[in-house]
Short mmCIF file of C-alpha atoms and ligand atoms in Angstrom, two decimals:
data_model
loop_
_atom_site.label_atom_id
_atom_site.label_comp_id
_atom_site.label_asym_id
_atom_site.label_seq_id
_atom_site.Cartn_x
_atom_site.Cartn_y
_atom_site.Cartn_z
CA MET A 127 1.83 -120.26 -85.87
CA THR A 128 4.57 -122.21 -85.76
CA THR A 129 4.72 -125.24 -88.09
CA GLU A 130 7.65 -127.82 -88.72
CA SER A 131 7.57 -131.49 -89.36
CA ASN A 132 9.66 -134.53 -88.37
CA ALA A 133 7.15 -137.13 -89.53
CA ASP A 134 9.71 -139.89 -89.36
CA ALA A 135 10.19 -139.72 -85.70
CA PRO A 136 11.74 -142.49 -84.07
CA ALA A 137 10.36 -144.98 -81.63
CA GLU A 138 12.47 -143.87 -78.77
CA LEU A 139 11.02 -140.20 -79.03
CA LEU A 140 7.57 -142.66 -77.96
CA ASP A 141 9.81 -143.83 -74.82
CA ARG A 142 11.17 -140.84 -73.69
CA ALA A 143 7.93 -139.23 -74.01
CA ARG A 144 6.50 -142.02 -71.63
CA ARG A 145 9.65 -141.61 -69.42
CA ASP A 146 9.24 -137.76 -69.16
CA TYR A 147 5.81 -138.43 -68.33
CA LYS A 148 6.35 -140.80 -65.73
CA GLU A 149 8.66 -138.47 -64.26
CA LEU A 150 5.99 -135.86 -64.55
CA THR A 151 3.56 -137.31 -62.56
CA ALA A 152 5.52 -138.82 -59.95
CA ARG A 153 6.28 -134.97 -58.84
CA GLY A 154 2.49 -134.45 -57.77
CA LEU A 155 2.83 -131.18 -59.17
CA LYS A 156 -0.51 -128.90 -58.71
CA LEU A 157 -0.72 -126.29 -61.34
CA ASP A 158 -3.62 -124.55 -63.13
CA LEU A 159 -3.47 -122.72 -66.78
CA THR A 160 -7.27 -122.59 -66.86
CA ARG A 161 -8.53 -118.81 -66.68
CA GLY A 162 -6.97 -115.39 -67.86
CA LYS A 163 -7.15 -113.97 -64.52
CA PRO A 164 -4.47 -111.37 -63.33
CA ALA A 165 -1.77 -112.26 -61.29
CA PRO A 166 -1.37 -110.59 -57.44
CA GLU A 167 1.44 -108.76 -58.47
CA GLN A 168 -0.54 -107.22 -61.28
CA LEU A 169 -3.61 -106.25 -59.09
CA ASP A 170 -1.16 -104.99 -56.80
CA LEU A 171 -0.20 -102.19 -59.37
CA SER A 172 -3.37 -100.63 -58.79
CA GLU A 173 -3.22 -100.85 -54.56
CA GLY A 174 -3.67 -97.27 -55.00
CA LEU A 175 -7.17 -98.15 -55.97
CA LEU A 176 -7.72 -99.11 -52.59
CA SER A 177 -7.59 -95.65 -50.56
CA LEU A 178 -9.19 -93.55 -53.09
CA PRO A 179 -11.41 -91.53 -53.15
CA GLY A 180 -10.43 -90.73 -49.95
CA ASP A 181 -12.74 -88.33 -48.34
CA ARG A 182 -13.88 -86.83 -51.64
CA HIS A 183 -17.23 -87.45 -52.40
CA HIS A 184 -17.93 -85.17 -55.67
CA ALA A 185 -16.97 -85.94 -59.44
CA PRO A 186 -15.50 -83.04 -61.26
CA ASP A 187 -19.13 -82.33 -62.57
CA GLY A 188 -20.41 -81.97 -59.02
CA THR A 189 -21.98 -85.23 -58.70
CA ASP A 190 -21.98 -86.68 -55.30
CA VAL A 191 -20.89 -89.81 -56.19
CA ARG A 192 -22.34 -91.67 -52.94
CA ASN A 193 -25.90 -90.90 -53.79
CA TYR A 194 -28.17 -92.53 -56.43
CA GLY A 195 -28.56 -91.64 -60.02
CA GLY A 196 -26.50 -91.40 -63.38
CA LEU A 197 -27.42 -93.81 -65.18
CA ARG A 198 -25.07 -93.41 -67.49
CA GLY A 199 -21.56 -93.23 -65.60
CA LEU A 200 -18.96 -90.53 -64.74
CA PRO A 201 -18.57 -88.54 -67.72
CA GLU A 202 -14.84 -87.68 -67.17
CA LEU A 203 -14.33 -91.54 -66.89
CA ARG A 204 -16.37 -92.04 -70.15
CA GLU A 205 -13.93 -89.68 -71.74
CA ILE A 206 -10.71 -91.91 -70.95
CA PHE A 207 -11.92 -94.72 -72.20
CA SER A 208 -13.40 -93.07 -75.31
CA ASP A 209 -10.55 -93.04 -77.48
CA VAL A 210 -9.65 -96.88 -76.72
CA LEU A 211 -12.87 -98.13 -77.28
CA GLN A 212 -13.31 -95.92 -80.06
CA VAL A 213 -17.10 -94.94 -79.08
CA PRO A 214 -17.44 -90.74 -78.51
CA ALA A 215 -17.95 -90.48 -74.53
CA ASP A 216 -21.69 -89.10 -75.27
CA ARG A 217 -22.41 -92.87 -76.29
CA LEU A 218 -20.08 -94.74 -73.88
CA LEU A 219 -21.78 -95.74 -70.38
CA ALA A 220 -20.03 -96.29 -67.23
CA ALA A 221 -21.95 -99.19 -65.72
CA GLY A 222 -20.98 -101.80 -63.21
CA ASN A 223 -17.87 -104.15 -62.80
CA SER A 224 -18.40 -106.44 -65.40
CA SER A 225 -18.57 -106.30 -69.39
CA LEU A 226 -19.87 -109.40 -69.52
CA GLU A 227 -22.98 -108.69 -67.58
CA LEU A 228 -23.52 -105.91 -69.76
CA MET A 229 -23.51 -108.33 -72.83
CA HIS A 230 -25.95 -110.48 -70.66
CA ASP A 231 -28.23 -107.91 -70.08
CA CYS A 232 -28.59 -106.79 -74.09
CA LEU A 233 -29.45 -110.22 -74.75
CA VAL A 234 -32.02 -110.45 -72.05
CA HIS A 235 -33.36 -107.25 -73.04
CA ALA A 236 -33.32 -107.64 -76.80
CA PHE A 237 -35.32 -110.89 -76.19
CA LEU A 238 -38.00 -108.59 -74.09
CA SER A 239 -38.03 -105.40 -75.77
CA VAL A 240 -37.90 -104.20 -79.55
CA LEU A 241 -34.25 -103.39 -80.17
CA PRO A 242 -33.64 -100.41 -82.45
CA GLY A 243 -34.89 -101.01 -85.97
CA ALA A 244 -36.60 -104.06 -85.29
CA GLU A 245 -40.28 -104.61 -85.27
CA THR A 246 -40.58 -107.87 -82.81
CA ARG A 247 -38.77 -108.88 -79.64
CA TRP A 248 -36.88 -112.09 -80.01
CA ALA A 249 -38.50 -113.41 -77.68
CA ASP A 250 -41.82 -113.33 -80.62
CA GLN A 251 -39.45 -115.00 -82.59
CA GLU A 252 -38.95 -118.79 -83.17
CA ARG A 253 -35.67 -118.94 -83.72
CA ILE A 254 -32.48 -116.93 -83.04
CA ALA A 255 -28.66 -117.48 -84.27
CA PHE A 256 -25.70 -115.90 -83.77
CA LEU A 257 -22.82 -116.51 -85.54
CA CYS A 258 -19.64 -117.81 -83.09
CA PRO A 259 -16.42 -117.04 -84.81
CA VAL A 260 -13.94 -120.40 -83.97
CA PRO A 261 -12.19 -120.25 -81.63
CA GLY A 262 -13.49 -118.32 -79.41
CA TYR A 263 -14.35 -117.75 -75.94
CA ASP A 264 -16.22 -119.97 -73.72
CA ARG A 265 -18.36 -117.50 -71.44
CA HIS A 266 -19.80 -115.76 -74.83
CA PHE A 267 -21.04 -119.52 -76.24
CA ALA A 268 -22.09 -120.30 -72.22
CA LEU A 269 -24.37 -117.23 -72.79
CA THR A 270 -25.76 -117.61 -76.24
CA GLU A 271 -26.80 -120.94 -75.26
CA ARG A 272 -28.20 -120.26 -71.99
CA PHE A 273 -30.55 -118.04 -73.71
CA GLY A 274 -31.34 -121.26 -76.45
CA ILE A 275 -29.49 -119.01 -79.18
CA GLU A 276 -28.57 -121.31 -81.53
CA MET A 277 -24.85 -121.08 -82.61
CA ILE A 278 -23.34 -121.01 -85.70
CA PRO A 279 -19.39 -121.60 -85.87
CA VAL A 280 -17.86 -119.54 -88.12
CA PRO A 281 -14.05 -120.04 -89.15
CA MET A 282 -11.06 -117.68 -88.45
CA ASP A 283 -8.08 -116.90 -90.29
CA ASP A 284 -5.24 -114.41 -89.52
CA SER A 285 -7.63 -111.27 -90.25
CA GLY A 286 -10.88 -112.34 -88.14
CA PRO A 287 -13.90 -114.69 -89.03
CA ASP A 288 -13.93 -115.80 -92.68
CA MET A 289 -16.08 -112.65 -94.08
CA ASP A 290 -16.97 -115.38 -97.47
CA VAL A 291 -19.04 -117.17 -94.54
CA VAL A 292 -20.39 -114.58 -92.45
CA GLU A 293 -21.62 -112.23 -95.58
CA ARG A 294 -23.49 -115.26 -96.64
CA LEU A 295 -25.12 -116.41 -93.40
CA VAL A 296 -26.23 -113.20 -92.76
CA ALA A 297 -27.62 -112.54 -96.04
CA GLU A 298 -29.53 -115.65 -96.00
CA ASP A 299 -31.29 -115.97 -92.85
CA PRO A 300 -33.09 -113.32 -90.72
CA ALA A 301 -32.98 -115.66 -87.71
CA VAL A 302 -29.51 -114.83 -87.43
CA LYS A 303 -29.22 -111.81 -85.35
CA GLY A 304 -25.77 -111.39 -83.85
CA ILE A 305 -21.95 -112.39 -84.30
CA TRP A 306 -19.59 -112.74 -81.18
CA CYS A 307 -16.19 -110.42 -82.22
CA VAL A 308 -13.49 -110.15 -79.74
CA PRO A 309 -11.41 -107.60 -82.43
CA LYS A 310 -8.04 -106.88 -80.71
CA TYR A 311 -5.82 -109.61 -79.31
CA SER A 312 -8.78 -112.20 -79.63
CA ASN A 313 -9.80 -114.52 -76.69
CA PRO A 314 -7.92 -117.37 -77.73
CA ASN A 315 -5.66 -116.84 -80.33
CA GLY A 316 -4.60 -113.67 -80.51
CA VAL A 317 -6.50 -112.67 -83.70
CA VAL A 318 -6.36 -108.72 -84.39
CA TYR A 319 -9.35 -107.94 -87.11
CA GLY A 320 -7.75 -106.42 -90.11
CA ASP A 321 -9.60 -103.28 -91.54
CA GLU A 322 -10.90 -105.21 -94.53
CA THR A 323 -13.14 -107.24 -92.35
CA ILE A 324 -14.19 -104.70 -89.91
CA ALA A 325 -15.13 -102.33 -93.16
CA ARG A 326 -16.79 -105.80 -94.59
CA LEU A 327 -18.68 -106.30 -91.26
CA ALA A 328 -19.95 -102.59 -91.01
CA ARG A 329 -21.29 -102.49 -94.76
CA MET A 330 -22.53 -106.40 -94.73
CA THR A 331 -26.19 -106.80 -95.58
CA THR A 332 -28.45 -108.40 -93.25
CA ALA A 333 -31.55 -110.05 -93.58
CA ALA A 334 -32.16 -109.27 -89.73
CA PRO A 335 -32.92 -105.33 -89.95
CA ASP A 336 -32.25 -105.94 -85.93
CA PHE A 337 -28.18 -107.52 -86.69
CA ARG A 338 -25.86 -106.56 -83.86
CA ILE A 339 -22.35 -107.11 -83.66
CA PHE A 340 -21.07 -107.95 -80.27
CA TRP A 341 -17.96 -105.93 -80.31
CA ASP A 342 -16.38 -107.32 -76.91
CA ASN A 343 -13.31 -105.24 -77.13
CA ALA A 344 -11.72 -106.44 -73.82
CA TYR A 345 -8.04 -106.46 -74.72
CA ALA A 346 -7.94 -102.90 -76.45
CA ALA A 347 -5.53 -101.83 -74.34
CA HIS A 348 -3.70 -104.87 -73.25
CA HIS A 349 -0.73 -104.78 -75.95
CA LEU A 350 2.64 -107.28 -75.66
CA THR A 351 4.92 -105.37 -77.66
CA ASP A 352 6.21 -101.63 -78.26
CA GLU A 353 3.89 -101.62 -80.94
CA PRO A 354 0.03 -101.16 -80.41
CA VAL A 355 -1.93 -102.32 -82.88
CA GLU A 356 -4.95 -100.19 -83.74
CA ILE A 357 -7.80 -101.04 -85.29
CA ALA A 358 -10.63 -99.86 -87.80
CA ASP A 359 -13.14 -98.01 -85.99
CA LEU A 360 -16.58 -99.84 -86.40
CA SER A 361 -18.76 -97.41 -84.93
CA ALA A 362 -17.34 -95.26 -87.71
CA ALA A 363 -17.14 -97.70 -90.17
CA CYS A 364 -21.33 -98.60 -89.37
CA ALA A 365 -22.86 -95.06 -89.33
CA GLU A 366 -20.98 -94.43 -92.77
CA SER A 367 -21.98 -97.53 -94.27
CA GLY A 368 -25.90 -96.54 -93.02
CA ASN A 369 -25.78 -99.26 -90.21
CA PRO A 370 -25.63 -96.84 -87.03
CA ASP A 371 -26.69 -99.66 -84.90
CA ARG A 372 -25.21 -102.11 -85.42
CA PRO A 373 -22.23 -102.58 -83.05
CA PHE A 374 -22.68 -103.24 -79.30
CA VAL A 375 -19.40 -101.94 -78.13
CA PHE A 376 -17.70 -103.56 -74.81
CA GLY A 377 -15.03 -103.13 -72.65
CA SER A 378 -13.93 -103.20 -68.90
CA THR A 379 -11.00 -102.25 -66.79
CA SER A 380 -10.76 -106.03 -65.29
CA LYS A 381 -7.71 -106.80 -66.91
CA ILE A 382 -6.72 -103.39 -66.05
CA THR A 383 -7.11 -102.65 -62.31
CA PHE A 384 -9.20 -105.08 -60.77
CA ALA A 385 -10.82 -107.99 -62.05
CA GLY A 386 -13.67 -108.14 -59.68
CA ALA A 387 -13.88 -104.59 -58.80
CA GLY A 388 -13.57 -102.86 -61.99
CA VAL A 389 -15.74 -100.59 -64.79
CA GLY A 390 -17.67 -101.92 -67.20
CA PHE A 391 -18.65 -100.10 -70.29
CA PHE A 392 -20.62 -100.23 -72.86
CA GLY A 393 -20.87 -97.95 -76.69
CA SER A 394 -23.11 -97.58 -79.41
CA SER A 395 -25.33 -95.27 -81.19
CA THR A 396 -27.68 -92.75 -79.43
CA ALA A 397 -31.03 -94.99 -80.27
CA ASN A 398 -28.70 -98.04 -78.67
CA VAL A 399 -27.51 -96.63 -75.72
CA ASP A 400 -31.22 -94.82 -74.90
CA TRP A 401 -32.68 -98.41 -75.41
CA LEU A 402 -29.86 -100.02 -72.98
CA THR A 403 -30.43 -96.77 -70.53
CA ALA A 404 -34.25 -96.91 -70.49
CA ASN A 405 -34.11 -100.65 -70.18
CA SER A 406 -31.45 -100.57 -67.66
CA SER A 407 -33.29 -98.46 -65.16
CA LYS A 408 -35.72 -100.76 -64.69
CA ARG A 409 -32.77 -102.69 -62.99
CA SER A 410 -31.04 -100.51 -61.21
CA ILE A 411 -31.00 -96.69 -59.83
CA GLY A 412 -27.53 -96.10 -61.21
CA PRO A 413 -24.26 -97.55 -61.29
CA ASP A 414 -21.49 -98.32 -58.33
CA LYS A 415 -19.98 -94.17 -58.79
CA VAL A 416 -17.55 -94.46 -55.86
CA ASN A 417 -15.66 -96.75 -57.79
CA GLN A 418 -15.71 -94.82 -61.02
CA LEU A 419 -14.42 -91.62 -58.84
CA ARG A 420 -11.90 -94.08 -57.35
CA HIS A 421 -10.75 -94.92 -61.17
CA LEU A 422 -11.03 -91.80 -62.03
CA LEU A 423 -8.69 -90.53 -59.92
CA PHE A 424 -6.37 -93.47 -60.26
CA LEU A 425 -6.27 -93.40 -64.05
CA ARG A 426 -6.13 -89.48 -63.81
CA ASP A 427 -6.45 -89.47 -68.18
CA ALA A 428 -5.71 -91.73 -71.44
CA GLU A 429 -1.73 -91.01 -70.79
CA GLY A 430 -2.76 -92.58 -67.18
CA LEU A 431 -4.28 -95.65 -68.70
CA ARG A 432 -1.15 -95.95 -70.93
CA ILE A 433 1.78 -96.06 -68.44
CA HIS A 434 -0.50 -98.07 -66.07
CA MET A 435 -0.81 -100.70 -69.23
CA GLU A 436 2.98 -100.48 -69.89
CA ARG A 437 3.06 -101.32 -66.29
CA GLN A 438 1.08 -104.55 -66.55
CA ARG A 439 2.67 -105.28 -69.63
CA SER A 440 6.24 -105.51 -67.76
CA LEU A 441 4.64 -108.32 -65.54
CA LEU A 442 2.77 -109.76 -68.67
CA GLN A 443 5.37 -109.89 -71.41
CA PRO A 444 8.24 -112.52 -69.42
CA LYS A 445 5.09 -115.08 -68.64
CA PHE A 446 4.42 -114.70 -72.76
CA ASP A 447 8.25 -115.00 -73.39
CA THR A 448 8.48 -118.00 -71.43
CA VAL A 449 5.55 -119.87 -73.14
CA GLN A 450 6.75 -119.04 -76.70
CA ARG A 451 10.53 -120.36 -75.42
CA ILE A 452 9.21 -123.18 -74.08
CA LEU A 453 6.74 -124.51 -76.93
CA GLU A 454 9.91 -123.38 -79.01
CA ALA A 455 12.31 -125.56 -77.21
CA GLU A 456 9.98 -129.02 -76.66
CA LEU A 457 7.82 -128.79 -79.66
CA GLY A 458 9.24 -126.98 -81.97
CA GLY A 459 10.47 -129.23 -85.55
CA THR A 460 8.38 -132.28 -84.24
CA GLY A 461 5.23 -131.47 -86.23
CA LEU A 462 3.16 -132.22 -83.15
CA ALA A 463 1.79 -128.75 -82.48
CA GLU A 464 1.36 -125.11 -83.71
CA TRP A 465 0.55 -121.91 -81.63
CA THR A 466 -0.07 -118.71 -82.03
CA THR A 467 2.34 -115.79 -80.68
CA PRO A 468 0.13 -113.06 -79.30
CA THR A 469 1.08 -109.31 -79.65
CA GLY A 470 -1.26 -108.70 -76.95
CA GLY A 471 -4.42 -110.08 -75.02
CA TYR A 472 -4.20 -113.02 -72.32
CA PHE A 473 -3.97 -116.16 -74.38
CA VAL A 474 -1.78 -118.57 -76.74
CA THR A 475 -3.85 -121.00 -78.83
CA LEU A 476 -1.74 -124.12 -79.22
CA GLU A 477 -3.18 -126.39 -81.96
CA VAL A 478 -2.32 -130.29 -81.50
CA GLY A 479 -3.28 -133.08 -83.72
CA GLU A 480 -6.32 -133.74 -84.73
CA GLY A 481 -8.21 -136.04 -82.08
CA CYS A 482 -5.58 -134.93 -79.67
CA ALA A 483 -6.63 -132.38 -77.32
CA LYS A 484 -8.74 -134.02 -75.06
CA GLU A 485 -6.25 -136.90 -74.35
CA VAL A 486 -3.40 -133.96 -73.66
CA VAL A 487 -5.84 -132.36 -71.23
CA ARG A 488 -6.60 -135.37 -69.87
CA ARG A 489 -2.98 -136.62 -69.50
CA ALA A 490 -2.21 -132.93 -68.34
CA ALA A 491 -4.95 -133.10 -64.95
CA GLU A 492 -3.05 -136.85 -64.36
CA ALA A 493 0.25 -135.00 -64.00
CA GLY A 494 -1.88 -132.25 -61.44
CA ILE A 495 -1.60 -129.69 -64.25
CA VAL A 496 -5.07 -128.35 -65.22
CA LEU A 497 -5.97 -126.56 -68.52
CA THR A 498 -9.04 -125.40 -69.76
CA PRO A 499 -10.98 -127.85 -71.30
CA ALA A 500 -10.50 -129.02 -74.66
CA GLY A 501 -13.64 -128.04 -76.46
CA ALA A 502 -14.23 -125.01 -74.70
CA THR A 503 -13.24 -122.37 -77.51
CA HIS A 504 -16.13 -124.01 -79.85
CA PRO A 505 -19.55 -123.69 -79.21
CA TYR A 506 -21.45 -126.24 -77.37
CA GLY A 507 -17.84 -127.37 -76.34
CA ASP A 508 -17.42 -129.15 -79.68
CA ASP A 509 -14.42 -128.60 -81.39
CA PRO A 510 -15.06 -131.06 -84.36
CA ARG A 511 -10.94 -131.67 -84.74
CA ASP A 512 -10.71 -131.78 -80.87
CA ALA A 513 -6.87 -129.81 -81.72
CA THR A 514 -7.56 -126.36 -79.77
CA ILE A 515 -6.05 -126.10 -76.34
CA ARG A 516 -6.10 -122.76 -74.74
CA ILE A 517 -3.08 -121.38 -72.72
CA ALA A 518 -3.53 -118.95 -69.97
CA PRO A 519 -0.04 -117.66 -69.16
CA SER A 520 -1.08 -114.88 -66.73
CA PHE A 521 -1.87 -116.31 -63.36
CA PRO A 522 0.76 -118.41 -62.20
CA SER A 523 4.16 -116.94 -61.03
CA LEU A 524 6.92 -117.47 -63.92
CA GLU A 525 8.67 -120.61 -62.44
CA GLU A 526 4.87 -122.39 -62.11
CA LEU A 527 4.25 -121.66 -65.61
CA GLU A 528 7.40 -122.93 -66.57
CA LYS A 529 7.10 -125.95 -64.80
CA ALA A 530 3.56 -126.39 -66.25
CA MET A 531 4.61 -125.65 -69.62
CA LEU A 532 7.02 -128.30 -69.39
CA GLY A 533 4.62 -130.48 -67.99
CA LEU A 534 1.97 -129.73 -71.14
CA THR A 535 4.41 -130.10 -73.75
CA THR A 536 5.17 -133.38 -72.37
CA CYS A 537 1.61 -134.19 -72.69
CA VAL A 538 1.55 -133.16 -75.94
CA ARG A 539 4.62 -134.92 -77.19
CA LEU A 540 3.23 -138.48 -75.14
CA VAL A 541 -0.05 -138.21 -76.86
CA GLY A 542 1.27 -136.88 -80.28
CA TYR A 543 3.93 -139.81 -80.48
CA GLU A 544 1.35 -142.09 -79.03
CA LYS A 545 -1.25 -141.49 -81.97
CA ARG A 546 1.76 -141.80 -84.40
CA HIS A 547 3.51 -145.14 -83.14
CA GLY A 548 1.34 -146.53 -80.75
N1 LIG B 745 -14.38 -110.47 -72.69
C1 LIG B 745 -13.32 -111.73 -72.81
C2 LIG B 745 -13.29 -111.56 -74.35
C3 LIG B 745 -12.85 -111.89 -71.69
O1 LIG B 745 -11.38 -112.71 -71.99
C4 LIG B 745 -13.05 -112.01 -70.84
C5 LIG B 745 -12.45 -112.34 -69.35
O2 LIG B 745 -11.72 -113.26 -69.64
C6 LIG B 745 -14.37 -110.75 -70.18
C7 LIG B 745 -14.82 -110.10 -71.53
C8 LIG B 745 -15.07 -110.64 -68.97
O3 LIG B 745 -15.00 -109.52 -69.10
P1 LIG B 745 -15.60 -108.70 -67.49
O4 LIG B 745 -14.66 -109.12 -66.46
O5 LIG B 745 -15.30 -107.36 -67.64
O6 LIG B 745 -17.07 -108.88 -67.34
#
């Protein structure tokens, strides 16, 4: 975070912000910083997928990928993602095109069938609650809300959720069945979970026997610097602490290859993988193995994945640099905002003054710049400080991004100075 202050900004700063905003609205912009989608150039990097698997029909183990079956997915593809997701390939499933749907299915199955280690289904319990580190991913919160799961916000610091709070809540309340975690380059604040946080998550005592960590490692391979971050191995730590069934690990190639036609992964203990596979077998006779073979032939191996992600980075890094440059130039030293400088992932979090986020988003929309709704980073869309704004720089072109960021910072100045001097 960058923090600087200029508490005595003169009223002419407000005048200038008003003039700049007037000019901004006159420009008739139409820009979108809402969703963390890959840009077309990023999708082009995986164009080769479209002509694969060619006339090849068989996976290396002889499976005819055109046919039914193979519920666990192609072993060789699971092998490629085993290291990066920190789950041995024999306990990693390659599934459909989305990890979010795997998270959805895990919740549904936990309601309908007894989880390993549990005595009753979630549907038979009066109350189910999840811990939600904030700021977090709006679609996680939408899922838990949809199933009537109570969401309990937990503050985050630079190394993950506040573990004193987490340990207390899971120990005292048997209705707390899970926690949402994006452990690497978190959505939206780019936080990387520290070793001690991961160790505490693995060994903490939970009142619920079927407590699960929904470990959404969506950005496991999505580095933005020369120093790829490694996190501690949660699955191994849980096993060592006698809690092998605690983690549900998720990942996907949505932001590696095609966001709409990638491959989702689920990894866990043997008991959990068998539980999910047994439940999924009622829902599907097998995943799209043609797409899995296509991915296997395209990425080849872990080194192929690494090289591909370097190409992704070469397109993304300039955009993240642009965001930092403009935030620093326009807001540095004003005391109006703080922001994250992520070393990977897809987002930058901008913290504006308390009570300002909704107004900044509204003013930006009026000027033709669409931002993720303020509050989306918190359960029930309620950011109690009304201060967090999520910036997603990946999709717009560099030129559009620059315009959008200049517009956004104008709105931050306008709303901030209006509050200070209005
Ligand atoms: N998890 C996180 C943290 C994300 O940010 C996203 C997409 O933005 C997803 C999951 C979606 O993943 P998928 O496309 O595999 O469903």
